[in-house]
XYZ file of C-alpha atoms in Angstrom:
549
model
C 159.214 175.408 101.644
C 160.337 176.172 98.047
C 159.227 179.487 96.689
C 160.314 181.586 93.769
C 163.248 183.567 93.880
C 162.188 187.126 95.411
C 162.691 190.617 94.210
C 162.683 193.660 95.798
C 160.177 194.939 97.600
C 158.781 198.189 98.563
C 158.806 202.214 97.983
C 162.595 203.319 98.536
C 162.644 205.110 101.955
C 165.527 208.109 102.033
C 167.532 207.852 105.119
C 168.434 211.764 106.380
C 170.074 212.688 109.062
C 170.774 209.598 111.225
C 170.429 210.459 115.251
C 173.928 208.684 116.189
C 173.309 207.902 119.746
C 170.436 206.071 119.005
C 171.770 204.113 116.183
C 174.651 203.405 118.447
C 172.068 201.807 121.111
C 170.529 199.630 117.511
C 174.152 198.808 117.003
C 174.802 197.404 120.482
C 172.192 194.989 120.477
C 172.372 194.275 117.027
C 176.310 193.234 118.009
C 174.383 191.043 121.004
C 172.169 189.643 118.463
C 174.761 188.630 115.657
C 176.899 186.954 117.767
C 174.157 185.087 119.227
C 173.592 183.683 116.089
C 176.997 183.585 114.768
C 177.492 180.950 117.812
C 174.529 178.138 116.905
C 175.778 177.101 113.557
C 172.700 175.737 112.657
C 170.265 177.520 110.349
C 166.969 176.889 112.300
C 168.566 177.566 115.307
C 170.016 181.161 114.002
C 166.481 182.028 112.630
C 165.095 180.992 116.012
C 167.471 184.109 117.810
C 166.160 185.878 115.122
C 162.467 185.479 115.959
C 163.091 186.204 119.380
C 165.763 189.292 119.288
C 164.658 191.375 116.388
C 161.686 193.207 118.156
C 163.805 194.118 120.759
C 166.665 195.451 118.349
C 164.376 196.625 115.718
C 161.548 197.655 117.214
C 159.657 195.485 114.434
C 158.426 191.709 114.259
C 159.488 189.269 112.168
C 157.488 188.630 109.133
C 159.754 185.687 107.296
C 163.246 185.425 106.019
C 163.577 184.268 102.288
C 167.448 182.767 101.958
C 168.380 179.731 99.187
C 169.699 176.942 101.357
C 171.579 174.177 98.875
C 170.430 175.955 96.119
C 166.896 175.954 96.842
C 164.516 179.011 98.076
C 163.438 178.888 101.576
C 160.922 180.684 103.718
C 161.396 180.243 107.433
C 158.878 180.538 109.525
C 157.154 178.334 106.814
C 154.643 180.381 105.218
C 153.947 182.512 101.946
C 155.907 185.311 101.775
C 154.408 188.757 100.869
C 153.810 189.933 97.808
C 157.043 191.906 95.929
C 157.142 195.228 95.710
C 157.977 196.841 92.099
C 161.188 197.261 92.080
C 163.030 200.167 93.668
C 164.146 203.126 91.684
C 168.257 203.433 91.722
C 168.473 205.512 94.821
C 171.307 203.632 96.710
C 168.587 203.004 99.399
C 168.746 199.110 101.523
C 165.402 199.172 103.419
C 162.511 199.311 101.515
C 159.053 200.364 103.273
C 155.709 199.587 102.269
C 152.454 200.962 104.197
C 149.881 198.366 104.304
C 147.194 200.469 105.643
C 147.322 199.149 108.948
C 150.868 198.671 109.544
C 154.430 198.946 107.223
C 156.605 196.549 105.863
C 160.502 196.892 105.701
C 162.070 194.617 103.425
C 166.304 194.244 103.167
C 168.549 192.002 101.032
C 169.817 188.916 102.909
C 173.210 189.437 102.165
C 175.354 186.287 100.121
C 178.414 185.787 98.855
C 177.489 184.182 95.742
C 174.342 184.022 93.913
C 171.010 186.175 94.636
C 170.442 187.688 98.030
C 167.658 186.515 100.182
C 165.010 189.001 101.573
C 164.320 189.953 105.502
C 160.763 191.073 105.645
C 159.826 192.809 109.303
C 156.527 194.449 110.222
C 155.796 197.541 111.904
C 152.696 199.832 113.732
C 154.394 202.810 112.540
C 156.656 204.182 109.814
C 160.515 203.118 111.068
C 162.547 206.222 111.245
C 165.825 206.803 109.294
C 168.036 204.789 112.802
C 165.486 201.983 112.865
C 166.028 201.402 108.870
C 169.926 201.519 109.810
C 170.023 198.515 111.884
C 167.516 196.425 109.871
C 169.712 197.388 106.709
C 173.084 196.219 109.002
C 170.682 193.594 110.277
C 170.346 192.040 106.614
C 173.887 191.734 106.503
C 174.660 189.960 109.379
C 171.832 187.695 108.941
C 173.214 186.567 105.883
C 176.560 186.200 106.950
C 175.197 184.016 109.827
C 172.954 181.911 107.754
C 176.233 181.310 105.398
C 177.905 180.429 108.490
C 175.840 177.728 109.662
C 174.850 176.360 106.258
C 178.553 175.840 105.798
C 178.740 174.351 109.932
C 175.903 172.164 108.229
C 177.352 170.584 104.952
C 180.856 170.079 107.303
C 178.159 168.112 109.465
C 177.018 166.780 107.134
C 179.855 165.622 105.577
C 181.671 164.233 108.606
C 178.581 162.360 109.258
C 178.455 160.431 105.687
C 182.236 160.301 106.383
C 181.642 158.139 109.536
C 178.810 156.236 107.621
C 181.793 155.253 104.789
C 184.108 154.314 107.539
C 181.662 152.430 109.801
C 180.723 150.782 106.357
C 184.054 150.298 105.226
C 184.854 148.704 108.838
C 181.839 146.353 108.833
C 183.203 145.315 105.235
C 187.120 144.155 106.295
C 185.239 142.565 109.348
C 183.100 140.644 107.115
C 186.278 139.850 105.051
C 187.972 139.061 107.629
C 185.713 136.892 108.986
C 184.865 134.864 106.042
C 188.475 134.378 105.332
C 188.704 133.406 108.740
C 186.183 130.883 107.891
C 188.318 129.721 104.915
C 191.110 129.312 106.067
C 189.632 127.023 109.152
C 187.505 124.695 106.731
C 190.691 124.392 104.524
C 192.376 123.254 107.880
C 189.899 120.742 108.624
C 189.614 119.473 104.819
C 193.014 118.532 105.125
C 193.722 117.333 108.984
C 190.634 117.471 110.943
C 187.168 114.964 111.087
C 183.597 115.572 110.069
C 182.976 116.035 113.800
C 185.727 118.713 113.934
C 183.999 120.988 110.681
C 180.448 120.151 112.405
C 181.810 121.750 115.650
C 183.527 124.535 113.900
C 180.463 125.454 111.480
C 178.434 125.397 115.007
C 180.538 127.967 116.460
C 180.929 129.795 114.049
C 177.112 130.396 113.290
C 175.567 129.960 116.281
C 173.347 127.073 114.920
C 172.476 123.644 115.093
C 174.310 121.517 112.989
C 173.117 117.882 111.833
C 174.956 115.804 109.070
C 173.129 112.982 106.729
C 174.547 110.465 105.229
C 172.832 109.708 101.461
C 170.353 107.771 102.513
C 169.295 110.657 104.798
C 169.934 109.004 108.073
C 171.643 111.091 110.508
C 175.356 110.352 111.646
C 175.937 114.209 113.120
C 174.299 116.329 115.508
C 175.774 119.374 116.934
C 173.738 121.709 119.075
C 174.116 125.397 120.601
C 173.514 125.653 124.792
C 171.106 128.183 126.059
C 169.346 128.416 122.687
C 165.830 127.188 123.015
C 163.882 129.445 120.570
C 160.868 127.508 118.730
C 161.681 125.644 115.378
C 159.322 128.202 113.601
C 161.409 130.891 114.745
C 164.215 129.714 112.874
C 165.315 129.456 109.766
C 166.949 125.934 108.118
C 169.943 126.075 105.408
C 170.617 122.965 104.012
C 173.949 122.076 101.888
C 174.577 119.121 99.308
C 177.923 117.866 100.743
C 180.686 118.415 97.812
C 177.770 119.014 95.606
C 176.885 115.048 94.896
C 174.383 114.505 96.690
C 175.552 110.557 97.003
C 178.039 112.095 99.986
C 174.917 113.392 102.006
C 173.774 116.583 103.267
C 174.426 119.164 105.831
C 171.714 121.522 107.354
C 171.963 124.857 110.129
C 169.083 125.139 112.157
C 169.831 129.688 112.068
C 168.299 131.251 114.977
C 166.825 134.794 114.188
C 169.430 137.221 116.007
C 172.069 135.595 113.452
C 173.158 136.656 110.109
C 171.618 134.513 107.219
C 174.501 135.707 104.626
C 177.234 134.525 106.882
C 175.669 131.491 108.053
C 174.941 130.352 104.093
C 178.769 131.456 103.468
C 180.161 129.289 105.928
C 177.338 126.330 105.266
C 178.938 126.360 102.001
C 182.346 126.015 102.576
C 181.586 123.146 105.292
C 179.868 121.590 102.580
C 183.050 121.527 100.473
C 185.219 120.811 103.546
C 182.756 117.720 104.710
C 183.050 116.915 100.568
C 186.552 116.398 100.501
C 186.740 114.296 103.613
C 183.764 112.530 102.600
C 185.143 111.448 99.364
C 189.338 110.902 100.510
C 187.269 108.531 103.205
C 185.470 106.545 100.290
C 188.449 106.238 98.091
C 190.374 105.224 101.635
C 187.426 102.347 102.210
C 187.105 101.525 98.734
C 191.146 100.826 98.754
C 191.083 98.938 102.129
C 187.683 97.018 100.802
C 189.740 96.204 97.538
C 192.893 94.521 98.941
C 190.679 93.229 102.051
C 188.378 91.207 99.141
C 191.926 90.381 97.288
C 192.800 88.979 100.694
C 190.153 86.880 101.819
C 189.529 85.585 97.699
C 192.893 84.239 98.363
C 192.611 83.035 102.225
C 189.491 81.172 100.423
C 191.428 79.807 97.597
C 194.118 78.402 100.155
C 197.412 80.303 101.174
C 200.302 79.286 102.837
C 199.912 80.385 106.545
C 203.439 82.769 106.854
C 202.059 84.798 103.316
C 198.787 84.763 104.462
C 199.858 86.297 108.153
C 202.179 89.034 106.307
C 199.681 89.989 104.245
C 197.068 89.810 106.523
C 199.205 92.234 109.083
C 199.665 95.015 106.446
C 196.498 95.455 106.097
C 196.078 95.570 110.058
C 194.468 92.206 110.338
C 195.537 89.532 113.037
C 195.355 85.858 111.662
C 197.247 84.283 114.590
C 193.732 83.975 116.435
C 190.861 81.424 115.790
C 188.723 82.525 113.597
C 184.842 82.364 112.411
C 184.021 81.887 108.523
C 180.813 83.434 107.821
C 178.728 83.186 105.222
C 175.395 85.375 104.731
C 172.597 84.730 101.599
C 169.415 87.103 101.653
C 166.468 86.705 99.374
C 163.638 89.589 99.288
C 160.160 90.087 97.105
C 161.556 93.377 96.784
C 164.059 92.571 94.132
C 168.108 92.213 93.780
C 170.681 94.289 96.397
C 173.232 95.944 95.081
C 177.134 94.444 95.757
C 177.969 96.753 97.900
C 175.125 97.099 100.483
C 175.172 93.652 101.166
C 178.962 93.950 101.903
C 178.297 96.844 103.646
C 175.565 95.385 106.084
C 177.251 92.402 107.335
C 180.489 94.754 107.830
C 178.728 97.023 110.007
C 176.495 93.678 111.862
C 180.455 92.537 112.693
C 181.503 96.116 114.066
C 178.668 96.444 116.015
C 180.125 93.326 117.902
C 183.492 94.767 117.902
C 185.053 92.047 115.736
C 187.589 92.500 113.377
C 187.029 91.370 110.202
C 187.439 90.696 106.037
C 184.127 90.323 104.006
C 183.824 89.538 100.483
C 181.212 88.644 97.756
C 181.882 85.120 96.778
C 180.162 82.440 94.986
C 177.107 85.050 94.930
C 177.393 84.558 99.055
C 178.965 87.510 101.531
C 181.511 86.059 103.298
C 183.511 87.193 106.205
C 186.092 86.032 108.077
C 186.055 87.357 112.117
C 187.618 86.760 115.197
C 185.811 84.131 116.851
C 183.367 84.738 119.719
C 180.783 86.350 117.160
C 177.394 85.875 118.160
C 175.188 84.272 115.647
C 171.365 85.518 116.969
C 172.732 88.703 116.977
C 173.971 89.160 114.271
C 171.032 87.832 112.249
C 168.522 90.486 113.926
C 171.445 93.095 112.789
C 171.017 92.093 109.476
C 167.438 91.215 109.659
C 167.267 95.368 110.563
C 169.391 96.549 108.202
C 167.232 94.565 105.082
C 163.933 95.550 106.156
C 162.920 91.389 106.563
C 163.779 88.272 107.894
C 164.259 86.444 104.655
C 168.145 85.310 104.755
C 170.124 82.695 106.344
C 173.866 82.784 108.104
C 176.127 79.918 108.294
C 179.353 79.216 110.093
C 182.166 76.699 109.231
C 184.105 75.448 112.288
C 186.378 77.274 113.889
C 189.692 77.892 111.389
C 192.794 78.086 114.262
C 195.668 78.566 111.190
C 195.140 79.688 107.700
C 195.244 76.743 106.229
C 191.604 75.544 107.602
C 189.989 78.872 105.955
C 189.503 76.785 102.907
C 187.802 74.154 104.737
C 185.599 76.074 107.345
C 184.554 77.890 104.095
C 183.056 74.621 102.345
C 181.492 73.602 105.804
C 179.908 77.058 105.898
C 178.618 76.632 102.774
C 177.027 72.999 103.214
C 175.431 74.330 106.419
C 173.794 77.211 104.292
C 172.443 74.567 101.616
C 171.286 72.021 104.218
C 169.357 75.233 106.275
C 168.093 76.482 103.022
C 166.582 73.455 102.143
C 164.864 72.718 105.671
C 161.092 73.620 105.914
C 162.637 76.177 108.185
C 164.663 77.792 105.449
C 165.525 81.217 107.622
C 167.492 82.105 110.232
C 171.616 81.200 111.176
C 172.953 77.673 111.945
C 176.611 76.675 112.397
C 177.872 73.361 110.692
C 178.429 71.606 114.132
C 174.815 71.557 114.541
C 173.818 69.721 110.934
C 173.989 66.016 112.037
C 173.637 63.428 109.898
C 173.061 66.214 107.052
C 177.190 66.456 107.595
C 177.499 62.859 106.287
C 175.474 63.449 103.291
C 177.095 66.825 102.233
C 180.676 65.687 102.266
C 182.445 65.061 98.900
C 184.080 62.123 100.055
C 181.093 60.528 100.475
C 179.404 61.421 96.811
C 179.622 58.602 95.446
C 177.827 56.658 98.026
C 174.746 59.481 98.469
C 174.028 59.593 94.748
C 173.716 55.964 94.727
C 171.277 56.470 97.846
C 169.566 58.834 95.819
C 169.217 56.525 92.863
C 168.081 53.586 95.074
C 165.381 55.056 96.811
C 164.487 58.402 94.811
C 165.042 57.091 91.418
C 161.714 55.961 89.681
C 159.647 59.118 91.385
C 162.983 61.495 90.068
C 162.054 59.995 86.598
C 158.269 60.414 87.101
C 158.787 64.128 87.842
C 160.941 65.122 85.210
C 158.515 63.064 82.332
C 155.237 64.304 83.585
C 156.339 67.828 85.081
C 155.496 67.198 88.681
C 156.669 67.901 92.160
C 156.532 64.037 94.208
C 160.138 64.254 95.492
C 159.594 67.535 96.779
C 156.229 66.870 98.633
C 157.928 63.410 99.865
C 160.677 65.679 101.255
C 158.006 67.723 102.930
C 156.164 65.318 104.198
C 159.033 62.956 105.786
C 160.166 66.217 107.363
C 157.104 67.127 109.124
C 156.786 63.377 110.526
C 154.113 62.228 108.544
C 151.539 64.882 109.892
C 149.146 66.000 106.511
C 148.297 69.023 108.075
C 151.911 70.623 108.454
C 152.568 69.284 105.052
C 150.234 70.758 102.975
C 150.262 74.282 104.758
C 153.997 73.906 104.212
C 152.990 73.794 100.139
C 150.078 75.561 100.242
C 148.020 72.365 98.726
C 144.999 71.187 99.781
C 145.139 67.650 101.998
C 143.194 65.623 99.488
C 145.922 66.858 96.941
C 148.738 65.965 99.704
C 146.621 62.031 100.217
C 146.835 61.708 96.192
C 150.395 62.631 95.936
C 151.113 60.052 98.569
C 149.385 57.443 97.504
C 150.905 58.303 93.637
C 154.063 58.558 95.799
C 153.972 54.683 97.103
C 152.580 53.197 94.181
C 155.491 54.412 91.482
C 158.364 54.224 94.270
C 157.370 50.846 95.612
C 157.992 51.714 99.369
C 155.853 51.500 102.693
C 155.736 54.947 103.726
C 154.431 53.253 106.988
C 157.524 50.990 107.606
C 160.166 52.474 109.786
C 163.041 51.728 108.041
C 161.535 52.673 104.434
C 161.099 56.185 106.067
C 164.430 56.788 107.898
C 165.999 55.913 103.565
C 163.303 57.999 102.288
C 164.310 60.445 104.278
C 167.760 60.633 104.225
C 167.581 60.347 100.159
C 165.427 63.699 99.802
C 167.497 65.327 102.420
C 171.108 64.574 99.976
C 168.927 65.100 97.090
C 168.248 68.164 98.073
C 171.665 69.190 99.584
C 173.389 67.860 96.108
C 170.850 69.489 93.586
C 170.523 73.082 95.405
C 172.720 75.337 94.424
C 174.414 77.843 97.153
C 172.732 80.760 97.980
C 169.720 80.427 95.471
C 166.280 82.001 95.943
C 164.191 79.214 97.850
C 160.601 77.910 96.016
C 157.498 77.817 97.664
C 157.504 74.039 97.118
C 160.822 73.789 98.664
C 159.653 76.044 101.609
């Protein structure tokens, strides 16, 4: 309690004669009594021997003790002290006594060092004699030199114990230091030497989290978890990182339990993000190097290359050419607009690793192309893809197999005319390999142009005339229609047309071209002119037309 700072108190009271042998006996247990408190060294607990010595030493109780403790008045036992007394006349006199009717006050200076004593007010039955008013007067002083005592035991306390608050604070500082330069140094590490498995790991252990990596399309490539944690998700708390701060090389998030430390955590989250970054982006520059020369390659392996360049060239990039080989090629067509170059490339890479086949893909021609080690397998690989678009709308095509470099060229053209001939089927998706084309290989071969555009002339060449004067589609729906044996109903769901449309366009159909679409052999030519109309007109890897379909 804070109270004003007291004055002096009381009616001066003159000693006398002092009866020695009884101040002597005050003395002694006054001795008892100071060293008592001289020995606790804590103010409360040296007020405290004062409460329960001073009647015995006195004769008197306690009323309250006025001292300043850290510059501030205090009254202990808490309470309002009594009232001042005028002050004292000049008589020398250190016990002041004041009658209260009932009973009498003593009041003595608290002795200090510095600054204004304190008071010790004790309370009496009857008037103290001259020895009682000797030992509350020595009693003053050594109160006051105990009190200084143990407020000085209690700033040294006091001090030692924001001493050990510094150094435990200090301590937990170069541990925090030390561990974030710990985590520093072991992400630098990794950036340089180590995988993105090895800075997941690392960021796990280091945490005590869960760790999952993203790629950019948010799909998840990474997931590191922590045994014997099984807390609920709510109970955690998710940090997620841009990896290298482009969010085009992903994401990584912690999953932070709550007995870990959020600041740390978000440090080291950080620094795996820049660690993951680097690796991230030295392993896209690495691809985009190896996809570079790998396309140079196989543009060239298309183009024709003598077979010892081709296998030297072919080995520094880590490629083995002295094994048969597949020549792939891969056209996809969606409602949902173009694909960018390097997804496509991309897709049909990852369809090959999937099957463990080495491989060189390339965009050409508008087609992706690769070139594998043979034993690929062709279903397969077309659900792979099928996946990885979202649809079904694409066809794959195989040359024959190319056993030396030099047949690349030539498995590449069959690959193509395979594509064109499937494209332009009334089954236009799915994969087929040149072996299986048929006659369709006859028509598509450049050595035999000149004969199939003089088929096409023969047979195709009034309705071709009729179609491109009055805007219509008769070739087409003849090409349907000799494809689907004759049957109207296949035909016109095939074109979406109604089967009295289909009957007109037939009959229009045999009346400008002249033929029996009922004779055998006018069918079989029919036929096989819209089939090498069709594989000469379409171009390679177009977008198919409903008619066409």
């Amino acid at each position: 309690m804070t109270v004003c700072e007291p004055a002096p108190t009381g009616t001066v009271v003159p000693t006398g004669e002092l009866d020695l042998r009884r101040a002597l006996t005050g003395l002694d247990g006054l001795l008892v009594m100071s060293m008592a408190m001289m020995q606790r060294h804590d103010v409360d607990e040296v007020i405290n021997v004062l409460k329960r010595e001073v009647e015995s030493v006195t004769g008197c109780q306690l009323v309250h003790v006025t001292f300043q403790r850290d510059r501030e008045w205090i009254t202990l036992p808490p309470g309002e002290p009594t009232k001042p007394a005028e002050p004292s006349p000049s008589t020398g006199e250190r016990v002041f006594v004041q009658d209260n009717g009932d009973s009498w006050t003593s009041t003595t200076a608290v002795a200090v060092l510095n600054g204004a004593p304190g008071q010790l007010v004790l309370r009496s039955f009857a008037r103290p004699d001259p020895e009682q008013l000797f030992v509350i007067a020595r009693l003053g002083d050594l109160l006051g030199t105990a009190l200084a005592d143990a407020q000085v035991h209690e700033r040294h306390r006091r001090r030692a114990h924001e001493l050990d608050a510094a150094n435990n604070e200090m301590a937990r500082t170069v541990a925090a230091l030390q561990h974030r330069e710990g985590v520093l140094e072991e992400f630098a590490r990794l950036s340089t030497t180590g995988t993105e498995l090895d800075v997941a790991t690392s960021l796990s252990r280091l945490t005590g989290s869960a760790v999952v990596l993203r790629d950019r399309f948010g799909h998840e490539t990474t997931r590191i978890t922590v045994a014997g944690q099984y807390q609920p998700v709510l109970e955690r708390t998710s940090l997620e990182e841009v990896i290298g701060g482009g969010p085009e090389l992903g994401t990584i998030e912690l999953e932070v339990p709550p007995d870990k430390d959020r600041d740390d955590a978000s440090f080291a989250l950080r620094y795996a993000g820049v660690a993951l970054g680097l690796l991230r982006a030295k392993a896209a520059a690495m691809n985009e190097l190896e996809n570079r020369l790998s396309r140079d390659l196989l543009d060239d392996l298309l183009e024709g290359l003598p077979a010892d360049v081709a296998v030297d060239r072919a080995s520094a990039q880590g490629h083995d050419l002295g094994v048969p080989h597949d020549l792939i090629v891969c056209a996809w067509s969606s409602e949902r607009g173009h694909r960018g170059h390097d997804r496509d490339v991309d897709h049909l890479r990852m369809a090959m690793a999937r099957q463990r086949l080495p491989c060189l893909v390339v965009r050409n021609r508008g087609l992706v192309v690769a070139l594998a080690h043979r034993g690929g397998d062709m279903g397969r690989l077309f659900n792979d893809l099928s996946r990885a678009y979202g649809d079904t709308n694409g066809v794959i095509a195989k040359g024959e197999p190319a056993n030396s470099p030099e047949q690349i060229p030539r498995a590449y053209e069959q690959a193509q005319r395979a594509l064109r001939a499937r494209q332009q089927s009334h089954n236009p998706y799915g994969f087929i390999a040149y072996a299986d084309l048929g006659v369709d290989r006859l028509l598509a071969l450049d050595g035999n142009a000149e004969e199939v555009e003089r088929l096409i002339r023969d047979w195709l060449g009034d309705l071709l005339s009729y179609d491109r004067r009055h805007g219509t589609e008769l070739v087409p729906t003849l090409a349907a229609y000799l494809d689907h044996g004759g049957k109207y109903a296949d035909t016109s769901t095939t074109l979406t047309i109604h089967r009295n449309t289909l009957r007109y366009r037939i009959s229009r159909i045999t009346e400008i071209s002249g033929h029996d679409l009922n004779d055998v052999e006018a069918q079989l030519n029919l036929h096989l002119a819209t089939r090498a109309w069709r594989l000469r007109r379409a171009s390679v890897g177009e977008p198919l037309r409903n008619a066409v379909r």
